[in-house]
mmCIF file of N, CA and C in Angstrom:
data_model
loop_
_atom_site.group_PDB
_atom_site.id
_atom_site.type_symbol
_atom_site.label_atom_id
_atom_site.label_comp_id
_atom_site.label_asym_id
_atom_site.label_seq_id
_atom_site.Cartn_x
_atom_site.Cartn_y
_atom_site.Cartn_z
ATOM 1 N N MET M 644 -18.946 31.916 -163.315
ATOM 2 C CA MET M 644 -19.155 31.316 -161.996
ATOM 3 C C MET M 644 -18.016 32.087 -160.773
ATOM 4 N N ALA M 645 -18.725 32.686 -159.958
ATOM 5 C CA ALA M 645 -18.107 33.280 -158.890
ATOM 6 C C ALA M 645 -17.955 32.410 -157.623
ATOM 7 N N SER M 646 -17.016 32.397 -156.878
ATOM 8 C CA SER M 646 -16.706 31.464 -155.726
ATOM 9 C C SER M 646 -16.677 32.498 -154.623
ATOM 10 N N PHE M 647 -17.183 32.117 -153.340
ATOM 11 C CA PHE M 647 -16.805 32.587 -152.033
ATOM 12 C C PHE M 647 -15.779 31.870 -151.450
ATOM 13 N N LEU M 648 -14.791 32.803 -151.010
ATOM 14 C CA LEU M 648 -13.690 32.196 -150.229
ATOM 15 C C LEU M 648 -14.066 31.806 -148.882
ATOM 16 N N GLY M 649 -13.460 30.528 -148.758
ATOM 17 C CA GLY M 649 -13.643 29.834 -147.456
ATOM 18 C C GLY M 649 -12.207 29.839 -146.566
ATOM 19 N N THR M 650 -12.255 29.159 -145.766
ATOM 20 C CA THR M 650 -10.796 29.010 -144.832
ATOM 21 C C THR M 650 -9.980 27.798 -145.699
ATOM 22 N N GLY M 651 -8.848 28.171 -145.630
ATOM 23 C CA GLY M 651 -7.846 27.085 -146.050
ATOM 24 C C GLY M 651 -8.252 26.706 -147.477
ATOM 25 N N SER M 652 -8.399 25.489 -147.980
ATOM 26 C CA SER M 652 -8.889 25.250 -149.450
ATOM 27 C C SER M 652 -10.306 24.886 -149.656
ATOM 28 N N SER M 653 -10.973 25.529 -148.487
ATOM 29 C CA SER M 653 -12.442 25.135 -148.685
ATOM 30 C C SER M 653 -13.013 26.262 -149.672
ATOM 31 N N ASN M 654 -14.269 25.680 -150.147
ATOM 32 C CA ASN M 654 -14.848 26.600 -150.824
ATOM 33 C C ASN M 654 -16.346 26.409 -150.603
ATOM 34 N N PRO M 655 -16.939 27.585 -150.021
ATOM 35 C CA PRO M 655 -18.275 27.087 -149.251
ATOM 36 C C PRO M 655 -19.212 27.479 -150.117
ATOM 37 N N GLY M 656 -19.213 28.133 -151.449
ATOM 38 C CA GLY M 656 -20.283 28.379 -152.173
ATOM 39 C C GLY M 656 -19.939 28.990 -153.602
ATOM 40 N N ASP M 657 -20.741 28.785 -154.686
ATOM 41 C CA ASP M 657 -20.406 29.072 -156.071
ATOM 42 C C ASP M 657 -21.779 29.937 -156.547
ATOM 43 N N VAL M 658 -21.829 30.973 -157.372
ATOM 44 C CA VAL M 658 -22.876 31.547 -157.774
ATOM 45 C C VAL M 658 -22.552 31.358 -159.429
ATOM 46 N N TYR M 659 -23.631 30.798 -159.891
ATOM 47 C CA TYR M 659 -23.363 30.287 -161.445
ATOM 48 C C TYR M 659 -24.101 31.539 -162.310
ATOM 49 N N THR M 660 -23.501 31.360 -163.489
ATOM 50 C CA THR M 660 -24.074 32.449 -164.699
ATOM 51 C C THR M 660 -25.623 32.214 -164.696
ATOM 52 N N THR M 661 -26.270 31.204 -164.387
ATOM 53 C CA THR M 661 -27.447 30.887 -164.340
ATOM 54 C C THR M 661 -28.355 31.729 -163.161
ATOM 55 N N GLY M 662 -27.568 32.332 -162.303
ATOM 56 C CA GLY M 662 -28.191 32.989 -161.158
ATOM 57 C C GLY M 662 -28.479 32.039 -159.967
ATOM 58 N N LYS M 663 -28.038 30.852 -160.074
ATOM 59 C CA LYS M 663 -28.245 29.895 -158.862
ATOM 60 C C LYS M 663 -26.914 29.708 -158.111
ATOM 61 N N LEU M 664 -27.306 29.499 -156.660
ATOM 62 C CA LEU M 664 -26.270 29.450 -155.630
ATOM 63 C C LEU M 664 -26.180 28.027 -155.272
ATOM 64 N N GLY M 665 -24.744 27.395 -155.353
ATOM 65 C CA GLY M 665 -24.681 25.969 -154.714
ATOM 66 C C GLY M 665 -23.614 26.341 -153.619
ATOM 67 N N VAL M 666 -24.171 25.734 -152.503
ATOM 68 C CA VAL M 666 -23.425 25.632 -151.392
ATOM 69 C C VAL M 666 -23.107 24.042 -151.140
ATOM 70 N N GLY M 667 -21.944 23.818 -151.540
ATOM 71 C CA GLY M 667 -21.391 22.406 -151.364
ATOM 72 C C GLY M 667 -21.898 21.478 -152.368
ATOM 73 N N THR M 668 -22.377 22.091 -153.531
ATOM 74 C CA THR M 668 -22.873 21.325 -154.622
ATOM 75 C C THR M 668 -23.153 22.176 -155.985
ATOM 76 N N THR M 669 -23.261 21.737 -157.189
ATOM 77 C CA THR M 669 -23.807 22.369 -158.387
ATOM 78 C C THR M 669 -24.913 22.343 -158.208
ATOM 79 N N PRO M 670 -25.667 23.830 -158.339
ATOM 80 C CA PRO M 670 -27.081 24.014 -157.943
ATOM 81 C C PRO M 670 -27.962 23.485 -159.028
ATOM 82 N N SER M 671 -29.119 23.020 -158.532
ATOM 83 C CA SER M 671 -30.253 22.526 -159.600
ATOM 84 C C SER M 671 -31.539 23.393 -159.148
ATOM 85 N N ALA M 672 -31.377 24.124 -158.231
ATOM 86 C CA ALA M 672 -32.521 25.035 -157.975
ATOM 87 C C ALA M 672 -31.810 26.480 -157.524
ATOM 88 N N THR M 673 -32.570 27.658 -157.683
ATOM 89 C CA THR M 673 -32.008 28.917 -157.299
ATOM 90 C C THR M 673 -31.174 28.829 -155.998
ATOM 91 N N LEU M 674 -31.641 28.073 -155.172
ATOM 92 C CA LEU M 674 -30.716 28.033 -153.676
ATOM 93 C C LEU M 674 -30.617 26.422 -153.407
ATOM 94 N N ASP M 675 -29.203 25.923 -153.844
ATOM 95 C CA ASP M 675 -29.130 24.114 -153.466
ATOM 96 C C ASP M 675 -28.212 24.199 -152.319
ATOM 97 N N VAL M 676 -28.421 23.665 -151.130
ATOM 98 C CA VAL M 676 -27.504 23.653 -150.129
ATOM 99 C C VAL M 676 -27.392 22.160 -149.621
ATOM 100 N N VAL M 677 -26.122 21.570 -149.665
ATOM 101 C CA VAL M 677 -25.916 20.237 -149.187
ATOM 102 C C VAL M 677 -25.651 20.416 -147.540
ATOM 103 N N GLY M 678 -26.425 19.706 -146.755
ATOM 104 C CA GLY M 678 -26.204 20.016 -145.373
ATOM 105 C C GLY M 678 -27.297 20.740 -144.934
ATOM 106 N N ASN M 679 -27.083 21.249 -143.536
ATOM 107 C CA ASN M 679 -28.173 22.035 -142.917
ATOM 108 C C ASN M 679 -28.040 23.336 -143.361
ATOM 109 N N PHE M 680 -28.869 24.248 -143.085
ATOM 110 C CA PHE M 680 -28.699 25.791 -143.214
ATOM 111 C C PHE M 680 -30.113 26.387 -142.148
ATOM 112 N N LYS M 681 -29.620 27.649 -142.022
ATOM 113 C CA LYS M 681 -30.614 28.550 -140.789
ATOM 114 C C LYS M 681 -31.361 29.640 -141.810
ATOM 115 N N VAL M 682 -32.266 29.893 -141.145
ATOM 116 C CA VAL M 682 -32.956 31.016 -141.381
ATOM 117 C C VAL M 682 -33.408 31.732 -140.481
ATOM 118 N N GLY M 683 -32.884 32.886 -140.426
ATOM 119 C CA GLY M 683 -33.053 33.731 -139.174
ATOM 120 C C GLY M 683 -32.474 33.344 -138.093
ATOM 121 N N GLY M 684 -31.556 32.404 -138.130
ATOM 122 C CA GLY M 684 -31.025 31.730 -137.120
ATOM 123 C C GLY M 684 -31.656 30.779 -136.243
ATOM 124 N N THR M 685 -32.822 30.724 -136.327
ATOM 125 C CA THR M 685 -33.728 29.801 -135.628
ATOM 126 C C THR M 685 -34.440 28.662 -136.345
ATOM 127 N N GLN M 686 -34.966 28.817 -137.634
ATOM 128 C CA GLN M 686 -35.573 27.679 -138.289
ATOM 129 C C GLN M 686 -34.513 26.889 -138.873
ATOM 130 N N ILE M 687 -34.518 25.679 -138.801
ATOM 131 C CA ILE M 687 -33.628 24.675 -139.291
ATOM 132 C C ILE M 687 -34.107 23.687 -140.215
ATOM 133 N N VAL M 688 -33.651 23.418 -141.494
ATOM 134 C CA VAL M 688 -34.152 22.491 -142.332
ATOM 135 C C VAL M 688 -32.984 21.574 -142.418
ATOM 136 N N ASN M 689 -33.048 20.351 -142.278
ATOM 137 C CA ASN M 689 -31.708 19.465 -142.221
ATOM 138 C C ASN M 689 -31.606 18.970 -143.805
ATOM 139 N N GLN M 690 -30.648 18.041 -143.821
ATOM 140 C CA GLN M 690 -30.402 17.424 -145.161
ATOM 141 C C GLN M 690 -31.502 16.257 -145.562
ATOM 142 N N ASN M 691 -32.176 16.228 -144.545
ATOM 143 C CA ASN M 691 -33.405 15.023 -144.922
ATOM 144 C C ASN M 691 -34.715 15.809 -145.022
ATOM 145 N N GLY M 692 -34.740 17.286 -144.903
ATOM 146 C CA GLY M 692 -35.809 17.932 -145.039
ATOM 147 C C GLY M 692 -36.778 18.089 -144.137
ATOM 148 N N PHE M 693 -36.172 17.763 -142.901
ATOM 149 C CA PHE M 693 -36.948 17.944 -141.632
ATOM 150 C C PHE M 693 -36.856 19.556 -141.208
ATOM 151 N N LEU M 694 -37.990 20.172 -140.798
ATOM 152 C CA LEU M 694 -37.916 21.604 -140.393
ATOM 153 C C LEU M 694 -38.069 21.597 -139.008
ATOM 154 N N THR M 695 -37.460 22.539 -138.354
ATOM 155 C CA THR M 695 -37.637 22.595 -136.854
ATOM 156 C C THR M 695 -37.908 24.074 -136.706
ATOM 157 N N PRO M 696 -39.158 24.592 -136.410
ATOM 158 C CA PRO M 696 -39.680 25.875 -136.227
ATOM 159 C C PRO M 696 -39.367 26.510 -134.942
ATOM 160 N N LYS M 697 -39.455 27.721 -134.992
ATOM 161 C CA LYS M 697 -39.095 28.454 -133.640
ATOM 162 C C LYS M 697 -40.181 28.104 -132.773
ATOM 163 N N THR M 698 -39.575 28.356 -131.372
ATOM 164 C CA THR M 698 -40.396 27.858 -130.255
ATOM 165 C C THR M 698 -40.776 29.616 -129.937
ATOM 166 N N SER M 699 -41.965 29.645 -129.575
ATOM 167 C CA SER M 699 -42.882 31.070 -129.309
ATOM 168 C C SER M 699 -44.213 30.839 -128.421
ATOM 169 N N SER M 700 -44.568 31.994 -127.865
ATOM 170 C CA SER M 700 -46.020 31.915 -127.484
ATOM 171 C C SER M 700 -46.812 32.355 -128.525
ATOM 172 N N ALA M 701 -48.140 32.058 -128.513
ATOM 173 C CA ALA M 701 -48.957 32.379 -129.532
ATOM 174 C C ALA M 701 -48.918 34.146 -129.769
ATOM 175 N N ALA M 702 -48.779 34.626 -128.634
ATOM 176 C CA ALA M 702 -48.903 36.053 -128.662
ATOM 177 C C ALA M 702 -47.624 36.636 -129.528
ATOM 178 N N ASN M 703 -46.629 36.141 -129.341
ATOM 179 C CA ASN M 703 -45.203 36.686 -130.145
ATOM 180 C C ASN M 703 -45.160 35.938 -131.520
ATOM 181 N N ALA M 704 -45.784 34.960 -131.770
ATOM 182 C CA ALA M 704 -45.854 34.340 -133.162
ATOM 183 C C ALA M 704 -46.191 35.112 -134.274
ATOM 184 N N THR M 705 -45.622 35.380 -135.348
ATOM 185 C CA THR M 705 -46.125 36.305 -136.488
ATOM 186 C C THR M 705 -47.253 35.421 -137.194
ATOM 187 N N THR M 706 -48.112 36.185 -137.971
ATOM 188 C CA THR M 706 -49.158 35.564 -138.721
ATOM 189 C C THR M 706 -48.825 34.812 -139.975
ATOM 190 N N ASN M 707 -49.537 33.794 -140.202
ATOM 191 C CA ASN M 707 -49.099 32.802 -141.384
ATOM 192 C C ASN M 707 -47.809 32.186 -140.992
ATOM 193 N N SER M 708 -47.622 31.601 -139.671
ATOM 194 C CA SER M 708 -46.322 30.930 -139.488
ATOM 195 C C SER M 708 -46.650 29.703 -138.634
ATOM 196 N N LEU M 709 -45.568 28.891 -138.897
ATOM 197 C CA LEU M 709 -45.705 27.742 -137.762
ATOM 198 C C LEU M 709 -44.692 28.123 -136.655
ATOM 199 N N TYR M 710 -45.048 27.688 -135.401
ATOM 200 C CA TYR M 710 -44.292 27.562 -134.257
ATOM 201 C C TYR M 710 -44.400 26.376 -133.288
ATOM 202 N N ILE M 711 -43.391 26.203 -132.578
ATOM 203 C CA ILE M 711 -43.813 25.148 -131.538
ATOM 204 C C ILE M 711 -44.021 26.146 -130.249
ATOM 205 N N ASP M 712 -45.181 25.905 -129.669
ATOM 206 C CA ASP M 712 -45.576 26.634 -128.305
ATOM 207 C C ASP M 712 -44.755 26.305 -127.169
ATOM 208 N N SER M 713 -44.301 27.518 -126.661
ATOM 209 C CA SER M 713 -43.548 27.476 -125.607
ATOM 210 C C SER M 713 -44.026 26.879 -124.153
ATOM 211 N N THR M 714 -45.278 26.880 -124.325
ATOM 212 C CA THR M 714 -46.175 26.357 -123.044
ATOM 213 C C THR M 714 -46.214 24.896 -123.095
ATOM 214 N N ASP M 715 -46.878 24.256 -124.288
ATOM 215 C CA ASP M 715 -47.260 22.985 -124.274
ATOM 216 C C ASP M 715 -46.311 22.324 -125.476
ATOM 217 N N ALA M 716 -45.373 22.910 -125.916
ATOM 218 C CA ALA M 716 -44.394 22.090 -126.781
ATOM 219 C C ALA M 716 -45.135 21.443 -128.160
ATOM 220 N N LYS M 717 -46.472 21.917 -128.448
ATOM 221 C CA LYS M 717 -46.858 21.475 -129.649
ATOM 222 C C LYS M 717 -46.625 22.396 -130.767
ATOM 223 N N LEU M 718 -46.994 21.664 -132.111
ATOM 224 C CA LEU M 718 -46.726 22.372 -133.227
ATOM 225 C C LEU M 718 -48.090 23.253 -133.429
ATOM 226 N N TYR M 719 -47.966 24.449 -134.054
ATOM 227 C CA TYR M 719 -49.216 25.326 -134.206
ATOM 228 C C TYR M 719 -49.016 25.931 -135.518
ATOM 229 N N PHE M 720 -50.145 26.360 -136.077
ATOM 230 C CA PHE M 720 -49.979 27.377 -137.296
ATOM 231 C C PHE M 720 -50.944 28.716 -136.727
ATOM 232 N N LYS M 721 -50.463 29.960 -137.097
ATOM 233 C CA LYS M 721 -50.787 30.994 -136.579
ATOM 234 C C LYS M 721 -51.342 31.579 -138.027
ATOM 235 N N ASP M 722 -52.826 31.875 -138.127
ATOM 236 C CA ASP M 722 -53.404 32.226 -139.315
ATOM 237 C C ASP M 722 -53.387 33.560 -139.635
ATOM 238 N N SER M 723 -53.891 34.239 -140.964
ATOM 239 C CA SER M 723 -53.527 35.696 -141.084
ATOM 240 C C SER M 723 -54.564 36.489 -140.082
ATOM 241 N N CYS M 724 -55.700 35.891 -139.507
ATOM 242 C CA CYS M 724 -56.299 36.553 -138.728
ATOM 243 C C CYS M 724 -55.875 36.607 -137.004
ATOM 244 N N GLY M 725 -54.875 35.836 -137.119
ATOM 245 C CA GLY M 725 -54.378 35.827 -135.626
ATOM 246 C C GLY M 725 -54.523 34.511 -134.748
ATOM 247 N N GLY M 726 -55.493 33.740 -135.323
ATOM 248 C CA GLY M 726 -55.880 32.840 -134.688
ATOM 249 C C GLY M 726 -54.975 31.415 -134.676
ATOM 250 N N SER M 727 -54.465 30.876 -133.565
ATOM 251 C CA SER M 727 -53.562 29.678 -133.606
ATOM 252 C C SER M 727 -54.136 28.169 -133.526
ATOM 253 N N PHE M 728 -53.573 27.328 -134.254
ATOM 254 C CA PHE M 728 -54.454 26.205 -134.269
ATOM 255 C C PHE M 728 -53.341 25.012 -134.079
ATOM 256 N N ALA M 729 -53.407 24.080 -133.112
ATOM 257 C CA ALA M 729 -52.692 22.993 -132.863
ATOM 258 C C ALA M 729 -52.662 21.997 -134.081
ATOM 259 N N LEU M 730 -51.599 21.524 -134.707
ATOM 260 C CA LEU M 730 -51.573 20.888 -135.720
ATOM 261 C C LEU M 730 -51.393 19.417 -135.550
ATOM 262 N N TYR M 731 -51.240 19.072 -134.029
ATOM 263 C CA TYR M 731 -51.198 17.650 -133.514
ATOM 264 C C TYR M 731 -51.507 17.659 -132.038
#
C-alpha cells in the first residue's frame, strides 16, 4: 500500500496492491471516495449519490452528456447526433 501525504497527520488517500484507490476509506471498488468529489471541477457527486451536472447552453454541451440548461434551468440529455432532450 502506498499513501499520499496530506497536511499534518492527515492521509488523504491510499493505493492498495490490488490497484484500488481509497480516499478516506479502504476501497471496495477501483476508486472509492468517502465524501464529495469533483470531475473536471464542475460535476459533483455527493456522499448520497446525487449528481450535479454542469450548467451549459445546448450549443456548448458535448454529445452524450447531461447538463443543466443555462436558459431554463432544466436537465437535458444531448445525444450522439447533437439533439437535446429535456428530461423533466
